[in-house]
XYZ file of C-alpha atoms in Angstrom:
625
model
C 21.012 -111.194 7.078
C 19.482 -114.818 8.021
C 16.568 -112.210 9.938
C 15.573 -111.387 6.182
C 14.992 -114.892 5.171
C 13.124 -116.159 8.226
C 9.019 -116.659 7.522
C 9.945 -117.071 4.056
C 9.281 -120.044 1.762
C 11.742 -122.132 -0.881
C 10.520 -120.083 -3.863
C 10.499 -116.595 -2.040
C 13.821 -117.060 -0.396
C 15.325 -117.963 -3.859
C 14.109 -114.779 -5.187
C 15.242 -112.660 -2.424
C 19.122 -113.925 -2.454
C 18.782 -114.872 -6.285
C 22.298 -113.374 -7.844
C 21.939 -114.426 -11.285
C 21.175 -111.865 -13.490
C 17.585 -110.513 -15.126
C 14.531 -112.256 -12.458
C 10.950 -112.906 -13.287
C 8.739 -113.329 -10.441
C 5.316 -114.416 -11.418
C 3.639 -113.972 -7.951
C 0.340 -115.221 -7.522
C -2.463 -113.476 -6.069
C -1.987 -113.510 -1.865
C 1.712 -115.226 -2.290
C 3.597 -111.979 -0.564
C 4.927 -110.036 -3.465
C 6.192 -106.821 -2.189
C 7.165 -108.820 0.509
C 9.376 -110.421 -1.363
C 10.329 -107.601 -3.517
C 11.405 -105.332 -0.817
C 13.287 -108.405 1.065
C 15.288 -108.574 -1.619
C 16.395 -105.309 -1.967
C 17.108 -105.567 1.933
C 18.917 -108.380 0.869
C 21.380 -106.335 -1.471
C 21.695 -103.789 0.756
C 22.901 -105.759 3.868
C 25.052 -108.588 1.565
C 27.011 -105.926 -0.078
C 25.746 -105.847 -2.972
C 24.731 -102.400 -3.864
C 24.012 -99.769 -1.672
C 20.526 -98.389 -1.067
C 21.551 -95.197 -3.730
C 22.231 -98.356 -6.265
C 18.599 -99.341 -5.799
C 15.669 -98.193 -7.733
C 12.650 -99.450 -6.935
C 9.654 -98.907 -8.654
C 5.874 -99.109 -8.601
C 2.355 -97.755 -9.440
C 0.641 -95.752 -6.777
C 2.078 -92.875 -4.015
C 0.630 -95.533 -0.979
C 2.183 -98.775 -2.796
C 5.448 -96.935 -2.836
C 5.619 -95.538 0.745
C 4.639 -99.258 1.723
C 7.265 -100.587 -0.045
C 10.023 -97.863 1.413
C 8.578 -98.076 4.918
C 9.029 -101.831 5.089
C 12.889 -101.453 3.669
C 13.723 -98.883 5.971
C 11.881 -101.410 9.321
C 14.186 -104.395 7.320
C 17.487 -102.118 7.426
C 16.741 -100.346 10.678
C 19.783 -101.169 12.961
C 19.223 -103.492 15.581
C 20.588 -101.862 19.603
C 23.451 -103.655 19.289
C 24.647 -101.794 16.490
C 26.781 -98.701 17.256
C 23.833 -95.421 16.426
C 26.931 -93.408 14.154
C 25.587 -95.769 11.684
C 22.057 -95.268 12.106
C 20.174 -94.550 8.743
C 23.643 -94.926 6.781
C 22.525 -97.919 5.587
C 19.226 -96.551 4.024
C 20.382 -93.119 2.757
C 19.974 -92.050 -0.708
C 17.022 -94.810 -1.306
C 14.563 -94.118 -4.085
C 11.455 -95.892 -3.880
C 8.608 -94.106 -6.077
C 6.170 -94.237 -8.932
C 7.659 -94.320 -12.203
C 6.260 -91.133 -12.758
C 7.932 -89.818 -9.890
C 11.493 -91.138 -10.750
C 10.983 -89.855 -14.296
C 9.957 -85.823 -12.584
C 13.227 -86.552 -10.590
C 15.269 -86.680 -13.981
C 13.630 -84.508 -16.171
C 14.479 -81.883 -13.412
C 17.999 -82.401 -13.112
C 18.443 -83.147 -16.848
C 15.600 -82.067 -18.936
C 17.496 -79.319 -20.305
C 19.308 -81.640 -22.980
C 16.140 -81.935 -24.630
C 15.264 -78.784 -24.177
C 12.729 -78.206 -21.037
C 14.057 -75.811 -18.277
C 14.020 -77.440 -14.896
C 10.776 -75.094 -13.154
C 8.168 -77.049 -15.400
C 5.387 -77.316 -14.211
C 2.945 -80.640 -14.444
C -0.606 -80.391 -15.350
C -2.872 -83.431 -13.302
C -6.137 -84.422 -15.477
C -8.239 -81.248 -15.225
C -5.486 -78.900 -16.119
C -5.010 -80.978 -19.281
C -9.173 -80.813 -20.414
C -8.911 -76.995 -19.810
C -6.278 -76.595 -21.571
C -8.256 -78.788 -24.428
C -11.714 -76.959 -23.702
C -9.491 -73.876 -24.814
C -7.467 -75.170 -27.881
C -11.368 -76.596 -29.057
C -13.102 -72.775 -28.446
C -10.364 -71.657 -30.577
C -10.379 -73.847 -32.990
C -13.793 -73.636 -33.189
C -14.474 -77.105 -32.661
C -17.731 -78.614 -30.732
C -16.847 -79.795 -27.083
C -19.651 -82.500 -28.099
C -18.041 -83.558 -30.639
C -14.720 -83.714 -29.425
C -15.393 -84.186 -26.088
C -12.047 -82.955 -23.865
C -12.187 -86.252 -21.832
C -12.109 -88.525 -24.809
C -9.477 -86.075 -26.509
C -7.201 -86.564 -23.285
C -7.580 -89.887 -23.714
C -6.493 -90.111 -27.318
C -3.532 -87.721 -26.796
C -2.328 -90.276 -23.501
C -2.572 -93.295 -25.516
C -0.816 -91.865 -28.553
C 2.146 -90.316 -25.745
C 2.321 -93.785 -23.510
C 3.399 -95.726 -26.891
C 5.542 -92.764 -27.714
C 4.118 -90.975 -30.566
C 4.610 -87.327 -30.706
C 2.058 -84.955 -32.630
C 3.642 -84.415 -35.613
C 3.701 -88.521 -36.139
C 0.291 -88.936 -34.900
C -0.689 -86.622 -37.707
C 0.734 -88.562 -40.515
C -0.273 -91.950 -39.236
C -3.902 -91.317 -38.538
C -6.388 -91.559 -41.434
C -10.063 -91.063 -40.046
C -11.878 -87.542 -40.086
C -12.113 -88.226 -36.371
C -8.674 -88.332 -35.469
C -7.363 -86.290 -37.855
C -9.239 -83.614 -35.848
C -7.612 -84.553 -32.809
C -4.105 -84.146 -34.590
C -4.815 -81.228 -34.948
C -6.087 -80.617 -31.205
C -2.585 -82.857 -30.440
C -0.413 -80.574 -31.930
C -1.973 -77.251 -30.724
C -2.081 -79.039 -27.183
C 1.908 -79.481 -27.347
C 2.761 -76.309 -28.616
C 0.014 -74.715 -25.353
C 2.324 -76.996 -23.191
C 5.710 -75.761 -24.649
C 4.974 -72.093 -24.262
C 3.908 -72.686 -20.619
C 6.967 -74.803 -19.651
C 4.328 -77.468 -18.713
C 3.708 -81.552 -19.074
C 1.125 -83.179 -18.307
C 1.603 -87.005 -16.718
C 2.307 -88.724 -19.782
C 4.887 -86.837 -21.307
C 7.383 -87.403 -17.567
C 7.113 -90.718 -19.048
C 7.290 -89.712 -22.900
C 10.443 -87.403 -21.755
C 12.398 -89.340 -20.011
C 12.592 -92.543 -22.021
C 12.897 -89.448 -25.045
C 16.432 -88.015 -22.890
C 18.123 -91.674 -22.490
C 16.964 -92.941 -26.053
C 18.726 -89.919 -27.343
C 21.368 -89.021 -25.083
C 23.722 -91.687 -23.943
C 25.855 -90.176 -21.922
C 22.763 -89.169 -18.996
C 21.409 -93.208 -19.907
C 24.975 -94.018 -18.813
C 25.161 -92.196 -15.625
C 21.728 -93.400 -14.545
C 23.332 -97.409 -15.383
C 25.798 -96.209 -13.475
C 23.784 -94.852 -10.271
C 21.353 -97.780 -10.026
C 22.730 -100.921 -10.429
C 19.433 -102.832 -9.402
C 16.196 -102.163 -10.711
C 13.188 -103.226 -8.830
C 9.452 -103.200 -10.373
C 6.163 -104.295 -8.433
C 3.181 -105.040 -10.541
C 4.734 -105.291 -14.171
C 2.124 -106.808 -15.852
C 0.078 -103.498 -15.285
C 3.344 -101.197 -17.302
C 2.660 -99.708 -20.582
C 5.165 -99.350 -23.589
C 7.061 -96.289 -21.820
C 7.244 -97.932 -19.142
C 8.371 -100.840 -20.638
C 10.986 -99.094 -22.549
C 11.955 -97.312 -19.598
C 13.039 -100.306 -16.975
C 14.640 -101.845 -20.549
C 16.821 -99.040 -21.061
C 18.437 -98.563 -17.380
C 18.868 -102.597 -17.184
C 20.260 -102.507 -20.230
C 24.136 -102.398 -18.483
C 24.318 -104.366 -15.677
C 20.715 -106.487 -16.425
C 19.846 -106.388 -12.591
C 16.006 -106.272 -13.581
C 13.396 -107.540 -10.495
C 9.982 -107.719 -12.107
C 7.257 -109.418 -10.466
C 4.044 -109.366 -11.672
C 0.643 -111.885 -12.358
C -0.725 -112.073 -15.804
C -4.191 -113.636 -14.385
C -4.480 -110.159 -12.179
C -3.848 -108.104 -15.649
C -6.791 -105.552 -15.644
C -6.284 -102.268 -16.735
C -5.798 -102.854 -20.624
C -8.092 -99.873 -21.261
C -5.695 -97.860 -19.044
C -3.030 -98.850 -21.802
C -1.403 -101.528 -19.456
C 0.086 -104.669 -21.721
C 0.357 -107.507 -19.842
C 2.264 -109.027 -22.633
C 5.359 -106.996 -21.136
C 5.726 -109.677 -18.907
C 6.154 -112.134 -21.385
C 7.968 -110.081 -23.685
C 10.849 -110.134 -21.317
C 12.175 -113.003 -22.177
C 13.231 -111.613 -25.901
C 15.145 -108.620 -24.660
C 16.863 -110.488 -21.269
C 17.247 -114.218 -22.857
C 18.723 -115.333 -19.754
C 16.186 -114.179 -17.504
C 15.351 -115.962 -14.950
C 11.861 -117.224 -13.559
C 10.739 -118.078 -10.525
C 7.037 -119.079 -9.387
C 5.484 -118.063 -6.030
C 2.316 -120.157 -5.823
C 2.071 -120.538 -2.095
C -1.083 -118.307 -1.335
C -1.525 -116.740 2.137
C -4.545 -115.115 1.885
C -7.686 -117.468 1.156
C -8.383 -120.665 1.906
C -8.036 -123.910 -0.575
C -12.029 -124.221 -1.443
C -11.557 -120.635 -2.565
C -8.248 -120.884 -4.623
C -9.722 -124.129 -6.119
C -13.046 -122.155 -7.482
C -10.997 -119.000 -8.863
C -8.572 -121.759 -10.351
C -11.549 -123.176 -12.255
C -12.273 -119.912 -13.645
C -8.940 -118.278 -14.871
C -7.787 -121.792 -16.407
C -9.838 -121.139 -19.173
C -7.177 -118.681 -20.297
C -4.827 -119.530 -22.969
C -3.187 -116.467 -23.964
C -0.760 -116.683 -20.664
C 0.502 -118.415 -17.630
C -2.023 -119.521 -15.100
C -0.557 -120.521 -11.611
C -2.185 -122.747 -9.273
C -1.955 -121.865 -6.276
C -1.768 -123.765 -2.960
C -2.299 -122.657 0.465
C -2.014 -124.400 3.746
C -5.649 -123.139 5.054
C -7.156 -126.788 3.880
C -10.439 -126.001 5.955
C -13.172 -123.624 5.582
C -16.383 -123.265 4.364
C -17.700 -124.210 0.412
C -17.743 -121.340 -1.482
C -21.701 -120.227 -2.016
C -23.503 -119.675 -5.441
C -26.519 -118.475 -4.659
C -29.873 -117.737 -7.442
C -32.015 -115.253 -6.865
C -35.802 -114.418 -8.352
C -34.768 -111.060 -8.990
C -32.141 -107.965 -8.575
C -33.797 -107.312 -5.497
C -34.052 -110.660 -4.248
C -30.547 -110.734 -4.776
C -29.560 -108.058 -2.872
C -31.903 -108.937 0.292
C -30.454 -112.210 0.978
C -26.841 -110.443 0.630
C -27.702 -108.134 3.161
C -29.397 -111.155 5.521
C -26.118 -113.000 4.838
C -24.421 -109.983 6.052
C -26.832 -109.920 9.339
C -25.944 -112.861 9.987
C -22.232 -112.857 10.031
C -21.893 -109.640 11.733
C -24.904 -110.686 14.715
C -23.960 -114.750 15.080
C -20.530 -115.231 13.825
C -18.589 -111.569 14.892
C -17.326 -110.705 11.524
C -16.021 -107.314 11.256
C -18.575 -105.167 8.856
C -15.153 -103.723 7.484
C -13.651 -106.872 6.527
C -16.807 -107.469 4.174
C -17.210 -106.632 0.696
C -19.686 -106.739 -1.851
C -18.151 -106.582 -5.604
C -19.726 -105.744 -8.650
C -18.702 -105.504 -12.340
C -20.533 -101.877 -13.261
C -21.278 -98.520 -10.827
C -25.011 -98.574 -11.996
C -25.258 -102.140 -9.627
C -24.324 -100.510 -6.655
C -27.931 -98.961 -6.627
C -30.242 -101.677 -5.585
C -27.625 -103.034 -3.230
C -27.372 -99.117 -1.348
C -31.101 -98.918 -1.184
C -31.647 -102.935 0.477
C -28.638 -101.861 2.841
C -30.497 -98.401 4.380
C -33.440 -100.039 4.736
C -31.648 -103.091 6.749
C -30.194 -100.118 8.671
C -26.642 -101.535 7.556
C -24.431 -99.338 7.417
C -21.719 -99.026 4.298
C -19.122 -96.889 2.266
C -18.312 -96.902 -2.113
C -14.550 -97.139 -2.111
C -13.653 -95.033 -5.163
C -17.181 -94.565 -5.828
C -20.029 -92.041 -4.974
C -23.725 -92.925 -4.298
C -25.616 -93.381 -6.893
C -27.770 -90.704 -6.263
C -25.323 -88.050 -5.651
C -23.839 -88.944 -9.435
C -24.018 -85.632 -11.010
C -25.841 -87.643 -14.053
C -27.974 -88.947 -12.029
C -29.017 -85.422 -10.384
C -29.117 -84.055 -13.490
C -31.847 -86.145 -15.157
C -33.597 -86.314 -11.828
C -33.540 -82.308 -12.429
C -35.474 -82.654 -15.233
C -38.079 -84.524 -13.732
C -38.297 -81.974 -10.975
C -38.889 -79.210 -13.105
C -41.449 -81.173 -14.923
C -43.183 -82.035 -11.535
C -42.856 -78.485 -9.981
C -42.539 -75.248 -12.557
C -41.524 -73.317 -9.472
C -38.189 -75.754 -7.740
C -35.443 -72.839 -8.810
C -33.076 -75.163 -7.480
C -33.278 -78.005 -10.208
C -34.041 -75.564 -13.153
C -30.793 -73.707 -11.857
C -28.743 -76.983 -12.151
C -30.467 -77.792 -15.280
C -29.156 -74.257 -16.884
C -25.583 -75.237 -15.359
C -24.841 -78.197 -16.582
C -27.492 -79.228 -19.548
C -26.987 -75.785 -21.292
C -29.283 -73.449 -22.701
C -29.853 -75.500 -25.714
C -30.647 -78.406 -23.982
C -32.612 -75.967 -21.267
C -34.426 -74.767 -23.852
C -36.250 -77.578 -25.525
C -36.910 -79.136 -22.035
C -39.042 -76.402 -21.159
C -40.687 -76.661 -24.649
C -41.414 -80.289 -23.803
C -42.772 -79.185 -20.286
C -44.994 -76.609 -21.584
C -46.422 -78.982 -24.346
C -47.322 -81.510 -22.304
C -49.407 -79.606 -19.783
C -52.530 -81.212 -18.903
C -50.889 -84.848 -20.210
C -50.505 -87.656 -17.778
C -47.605 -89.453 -17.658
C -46.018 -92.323 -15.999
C -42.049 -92.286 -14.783
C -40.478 -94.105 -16.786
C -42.012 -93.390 -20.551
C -41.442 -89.739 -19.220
C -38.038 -90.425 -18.334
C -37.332 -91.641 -21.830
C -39.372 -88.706 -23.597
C -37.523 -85.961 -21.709
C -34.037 -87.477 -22.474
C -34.906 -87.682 -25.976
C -36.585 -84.518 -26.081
C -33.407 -82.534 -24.170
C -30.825 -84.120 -26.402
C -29.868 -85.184 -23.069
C -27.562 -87.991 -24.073
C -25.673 -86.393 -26.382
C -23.606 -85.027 -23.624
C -21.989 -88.644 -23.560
C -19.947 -90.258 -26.278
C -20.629 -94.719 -26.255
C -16.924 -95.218 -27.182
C -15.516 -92.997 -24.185
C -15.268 -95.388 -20.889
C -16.040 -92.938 -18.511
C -18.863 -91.789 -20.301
C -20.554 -95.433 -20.792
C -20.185 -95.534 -16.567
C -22.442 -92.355 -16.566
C -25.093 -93.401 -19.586
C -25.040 -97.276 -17.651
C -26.066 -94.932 -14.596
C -28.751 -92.832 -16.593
C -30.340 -96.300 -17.819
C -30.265 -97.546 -14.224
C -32.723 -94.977 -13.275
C -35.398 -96.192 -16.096
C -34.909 -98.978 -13.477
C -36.323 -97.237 -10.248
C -39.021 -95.242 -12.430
C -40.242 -99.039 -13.512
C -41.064 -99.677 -10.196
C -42.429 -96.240 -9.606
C -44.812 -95.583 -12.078
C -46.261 -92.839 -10.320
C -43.801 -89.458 -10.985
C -44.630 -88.272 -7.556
C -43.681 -91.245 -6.014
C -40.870 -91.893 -7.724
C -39.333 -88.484 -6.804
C -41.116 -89.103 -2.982
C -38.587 -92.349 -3.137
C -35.432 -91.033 -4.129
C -35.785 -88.121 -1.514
C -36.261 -90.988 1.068
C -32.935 -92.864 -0.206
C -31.174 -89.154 -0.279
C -32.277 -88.322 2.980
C -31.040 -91.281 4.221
C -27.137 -90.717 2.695
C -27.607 -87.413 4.097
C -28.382 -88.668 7.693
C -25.190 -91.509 7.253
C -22.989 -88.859 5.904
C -24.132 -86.828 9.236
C -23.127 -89.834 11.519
C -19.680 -91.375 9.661
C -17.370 -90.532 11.834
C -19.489 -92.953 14.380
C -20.324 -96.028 11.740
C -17.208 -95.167 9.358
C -15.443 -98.161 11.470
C -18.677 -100.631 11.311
C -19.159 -100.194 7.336
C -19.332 -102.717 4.797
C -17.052 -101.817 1.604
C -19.035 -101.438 -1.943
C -16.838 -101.192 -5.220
C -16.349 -102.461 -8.377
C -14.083 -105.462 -9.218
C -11.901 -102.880 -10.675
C -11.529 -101.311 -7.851
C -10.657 -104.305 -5.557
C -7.474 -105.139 -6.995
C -4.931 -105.082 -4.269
C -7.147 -105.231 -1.252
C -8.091 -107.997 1.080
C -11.551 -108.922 2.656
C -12.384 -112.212 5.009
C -15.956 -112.027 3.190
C -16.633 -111.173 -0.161
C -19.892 -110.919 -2.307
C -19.422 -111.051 -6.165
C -23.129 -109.968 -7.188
C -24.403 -110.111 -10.840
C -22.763 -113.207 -12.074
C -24.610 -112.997 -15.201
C -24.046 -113.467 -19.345
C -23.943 -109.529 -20.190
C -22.831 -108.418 -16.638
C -19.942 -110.705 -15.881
C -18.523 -111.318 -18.209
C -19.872 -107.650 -19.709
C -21.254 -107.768 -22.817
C -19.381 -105.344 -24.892
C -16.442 -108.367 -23.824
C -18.132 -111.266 -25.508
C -17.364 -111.147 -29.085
C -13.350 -110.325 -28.574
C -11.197 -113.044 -27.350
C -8.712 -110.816 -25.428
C -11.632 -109.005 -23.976
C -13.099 -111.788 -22.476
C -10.184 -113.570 -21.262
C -9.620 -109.912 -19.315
C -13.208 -109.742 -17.638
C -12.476 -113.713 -16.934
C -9.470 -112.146 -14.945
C -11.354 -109.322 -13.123
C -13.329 -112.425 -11.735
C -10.728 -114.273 -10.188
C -9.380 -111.021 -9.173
C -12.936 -110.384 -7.793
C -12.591 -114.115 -6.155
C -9.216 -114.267 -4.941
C -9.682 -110.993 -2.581
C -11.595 -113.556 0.027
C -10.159 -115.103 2.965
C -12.819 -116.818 4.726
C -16.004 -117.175 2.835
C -17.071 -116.364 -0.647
C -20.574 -115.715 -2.019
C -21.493 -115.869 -6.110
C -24.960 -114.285 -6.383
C -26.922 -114.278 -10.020
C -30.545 -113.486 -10.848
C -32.915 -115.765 -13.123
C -34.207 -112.231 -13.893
C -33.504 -108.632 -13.690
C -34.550 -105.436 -14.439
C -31.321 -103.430 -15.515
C -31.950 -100.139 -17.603
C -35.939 -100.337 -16.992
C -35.975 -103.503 -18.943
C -36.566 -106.934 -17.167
C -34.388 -110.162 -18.884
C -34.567 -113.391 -18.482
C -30.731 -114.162 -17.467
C -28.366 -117.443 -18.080
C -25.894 -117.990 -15.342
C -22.066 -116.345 -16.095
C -19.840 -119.012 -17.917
C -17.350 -118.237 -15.222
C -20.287 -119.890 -12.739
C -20.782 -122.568 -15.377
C -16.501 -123.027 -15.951
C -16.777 -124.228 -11.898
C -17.067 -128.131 -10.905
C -20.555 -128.553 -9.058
C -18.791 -130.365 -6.555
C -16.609 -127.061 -5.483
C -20.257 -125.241 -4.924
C -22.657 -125.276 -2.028
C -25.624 -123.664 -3.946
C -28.654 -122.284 -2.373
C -32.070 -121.157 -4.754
C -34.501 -118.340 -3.657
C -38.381 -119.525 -3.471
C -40.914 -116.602 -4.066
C -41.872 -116.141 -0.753
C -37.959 -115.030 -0.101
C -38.745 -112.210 -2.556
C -40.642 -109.827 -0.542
C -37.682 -107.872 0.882
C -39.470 -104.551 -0.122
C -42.747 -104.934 1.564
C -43.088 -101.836 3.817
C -45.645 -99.304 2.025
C -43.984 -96.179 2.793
C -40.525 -97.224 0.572
């Protein structure tokens, strides 16, 4: 048992043999929270306490949750000394999981209380919109209108804070939604007759079975005497409810969590659940871990300058003993493009004179439609790199669609992009493109007033609803190319240029089993939660980037995107860069940009800042780009 507690700290070591009841660990970013968590439960296993079948530990992703179990069964693993009958006894019967996982392991083996037969089957996200695209044909309903993707997203929200259809109907009061009742109810009755749920109702379901039937909550109390839950500040209400309801008897809740890493509120995660602990388990405890292991104490101290700002929850300030290391580096650029070349030189320069690992360096940004100017600046340094959770911009299936339409327009006779065009635009759409086409023969035209006249003229955009999140990531994409067609006012070089950048994915994609290892990582902020880089570029630290702009007239909003910065900040070990341009061209329009007030919320003193000069602007000299 003392083997468990070595390497830790005061704080963690109280959490791990902490017997008191109902625990709250706020964990700060880098300060070894699953560590923790799954020491503990090694802990409870090995004093006695419970045995690994009493445990239930709990979590958010499939890899998070084999993490988790592999490092319990390495803690529990007998040592040689130990006689091998016992081998694995003391690990048998462990669940560690997702919570939708754990709540698919009851609903099989007790779903039929509330009806469902055990052999249901579980529809992932594309299941669910075809299923919609088919309740909307026969409804006859417009699938522009009520866009499947935006429908899903209504029915989720509605199921995560546990609203069935028939409530939904009498609690909603706009045309709008009263529409998607109607979809919501004709979804649930599709799902009944198939013996089918989609992901939110294992969640919906299973809080439903032990709200309403207290004898299965009671032998689930029973089972698990501990529950254990990583990440808490990112649970919704089920969720919530859930881990509530199976404490409930014995109160053996382990939550840890970190209200300044609380991103995902359009997902439906509350970080507020955190905090709302403390009315339903008065005697909770709390314990602090604010010993950081990751970055080093110039880079704690800037992301510490940041997330203060926040009042609406605990901030933690976080120590580490890695007192040396470089300033952190804000760095203004003349331009997007100036930005993006003295990344890539930075980059050059860390991999060539100072070794760093091309893998361990990242380059953040707050929207996909960024990542373009940074890809292009990259092949042309002959750097190589890989989108985590991301595709290349031009390979976006927006962006090959519009750039469709200015193929046809260029050529008559390329079958290939009027065949795409028919696929995905429509023959509506289709239609009064090649009306456009045909009256503008003999007009000249340059790229980017083109651009804008065939969207309009296509009904292009109407694909996309402004309101839908995924769909604002595609039309932010579709503006970013009014961007390249600035700078390429000529249509045949424009579409000469994007071949160029295409030909060059096509020649990496050819070679990535040989650079795959030597890549830099590109993603959004979003996107780096959870992972760890010794270098880290935050690009675009600009009023109307970061923070975004649909965040700055709503208070929570903006105290979220102030978190996706330090989340952004606190992923660096070693070195961290803050880049901003005075201007930019963003959606074919060039702005004059103030600085982000997250840049602005940082002591100068903390900074080491560098300015471009014009001369360090002409990163896109050579002719034939």
């Amino acid at each position: 048992m003392n083997n468990l507690l070595e390497g830790l700290n005061p704080a963690q070591k109280q959490v791990v043999v902490y017997d008191g009841g109902p625990l709250l660990v706020l964990a700060g970013a880098g300060s070894g929270k699953t560590r923790v968590l799954t020491h503990r439960a090694a802990w409870l296993v090995a004093s006695g306490k419970a045995r690994a079948d009493e445990l239930l530990l709990l979590t958010f992703t499939n890899k998070a949750a084999g993490e988790m179990k592999e490092r319990l069964l390495g803690l529990l693993k007998p040592t040689p000394e130990e006689s091998k009958p016992t081998s694995g006894v003391l690990t048998r019967g462990l669940f560690a999981g997702t919570f939708h996982s754990f709540c698919a392991y009851v609903l099989r083996r007790n779903g039929k209380a509330i009806n469902l037969l055990p052999n249901f089957v579980i529809f992932d996200e594309g299941d669910s919109r075809t299923l919609i695209k088919g309740i909307l044909k026969k409804l006859d309903l417009s699938d522009q209108r009520f866009k499947p993707a935006a429908v899903k997203a209504i029915i989720e929200q509605a199921k995560n804070d546990l609203v069935d259809a028939e409530s939904f109907s009498k609690k909603v009061y706009d045309p709008f939604r009263k529409v998607v009742a109607r979809i919501y109810l004709e979804y649930e009755r599709s799902l009944k007759a198939m013996n089918a749920l989609d992901f939110s109702d294992l969640l919906f379901g299973a809080v439903k079975l032990f709200a309403e039937k207290e004898s299965i909550l009671a032998k689930y109390q029973e089972k698990y005497k501990y529950i254990l839950v990583d990440e808490y500040q990112d649970t919704n209400h089920s969720q919530y409810l859930l881990t509530k309801l199976l404490a409930q008897k014995d109160r053996n809740l382990t939550v840890t969590g970190d209200v300044a890493q609380a991103i995902y509120s359009w997902r439906g995660a509350d970080y507020r659940n955190l905090l709302n602990l403390k009315a339903d388990f008065p005697k909770i405890k709390t314990i602090n871990l604010e010993v950081n292991y990751r970055s080093t104490q110039k880079i704690l101290d800037v992301a510490y300058e940041v997330i203060k700002k926040n009042t609406k929850h605990p901030i933690l300030k976080l120590v580490t003993e890695k007192k040396e290391g470089d300033k952190v580096v804000a760095y203004q650029a003349l331009s997007e493009g100036g930005e993006a070349g003295w990344v890539a030189d930075k980059i050059k320069t860390l991999i060539d004179f100072k070794g760093v690992d091309p893998t361990k360096i990242a380059i953040l940004y707050r929207t996909n439609a960024q990542s373009r100017v940074i890809e292009e600046v990259l092949i042309r340094r002959g750097l190589p790199y890989v989108l985590i959770g991301g595709v290349r911009f031009y390979e976006r299936a927006e962006v090959k669609d519009v750039l469709s339409l200015l193929r046809v327009f260029y050529n008559s006779k390329d079958e290939i992009s009027r065949e795409r065009l028919e696929k995905n635009m429509g023959k509506r759409r289709t239609a009064k493109a090649r009306e456009f086409i045909k009256n503008q023969e003999g007009k000249k035209w340059k790229s980017k007033p083109l651009l804008e006249a065939m969207l309009e003229a296509s009904s292009y955009l109407e694909k996309y609803d402004r309101d839908d999140e995924e769909d604002r990531k595609r039309l932010e994409n579709i503006n970013e190319l009014l961007s390249v067609a600035q700078g390429f006012p000529d249509l045949g070089e424009f579409l000469e240029n994007v071949s160029l950048v295409q030909q060059e994915y096509f020649a990496q994609e050819k070679e990535k089993k040989n650079w795959v290892n030597e890549a830099i990582r590109l993603m959004t902020l979003h996107a780096s939660k959870g992972l760890e880089f010794e270098v880290v570029f935050i690009v675009g630290l600009e009023e109307g980037l970061l923070p975004h702009t649909r965040s700055l007239e709503e208070e929570e909003r903006l105290e979220e995107e102030r978190r996706l910065c330090y989340v952004g900040m606190t992923r660096a070990k070693t070195n961290l860069f803050l880049t901003y341009a005075s201007q930019r061209l963003f959606f074919g329009k060039t702005s004059l940009n103030e600085p982000s007030r997250f840049l602005l919320d940082v002591s100068e003193k903390l900074l080491d800042f560098e300015e471009a000069d014009a001369l360090d602007e002409g990163w896109d000299l050579p002719d034939e780009w």
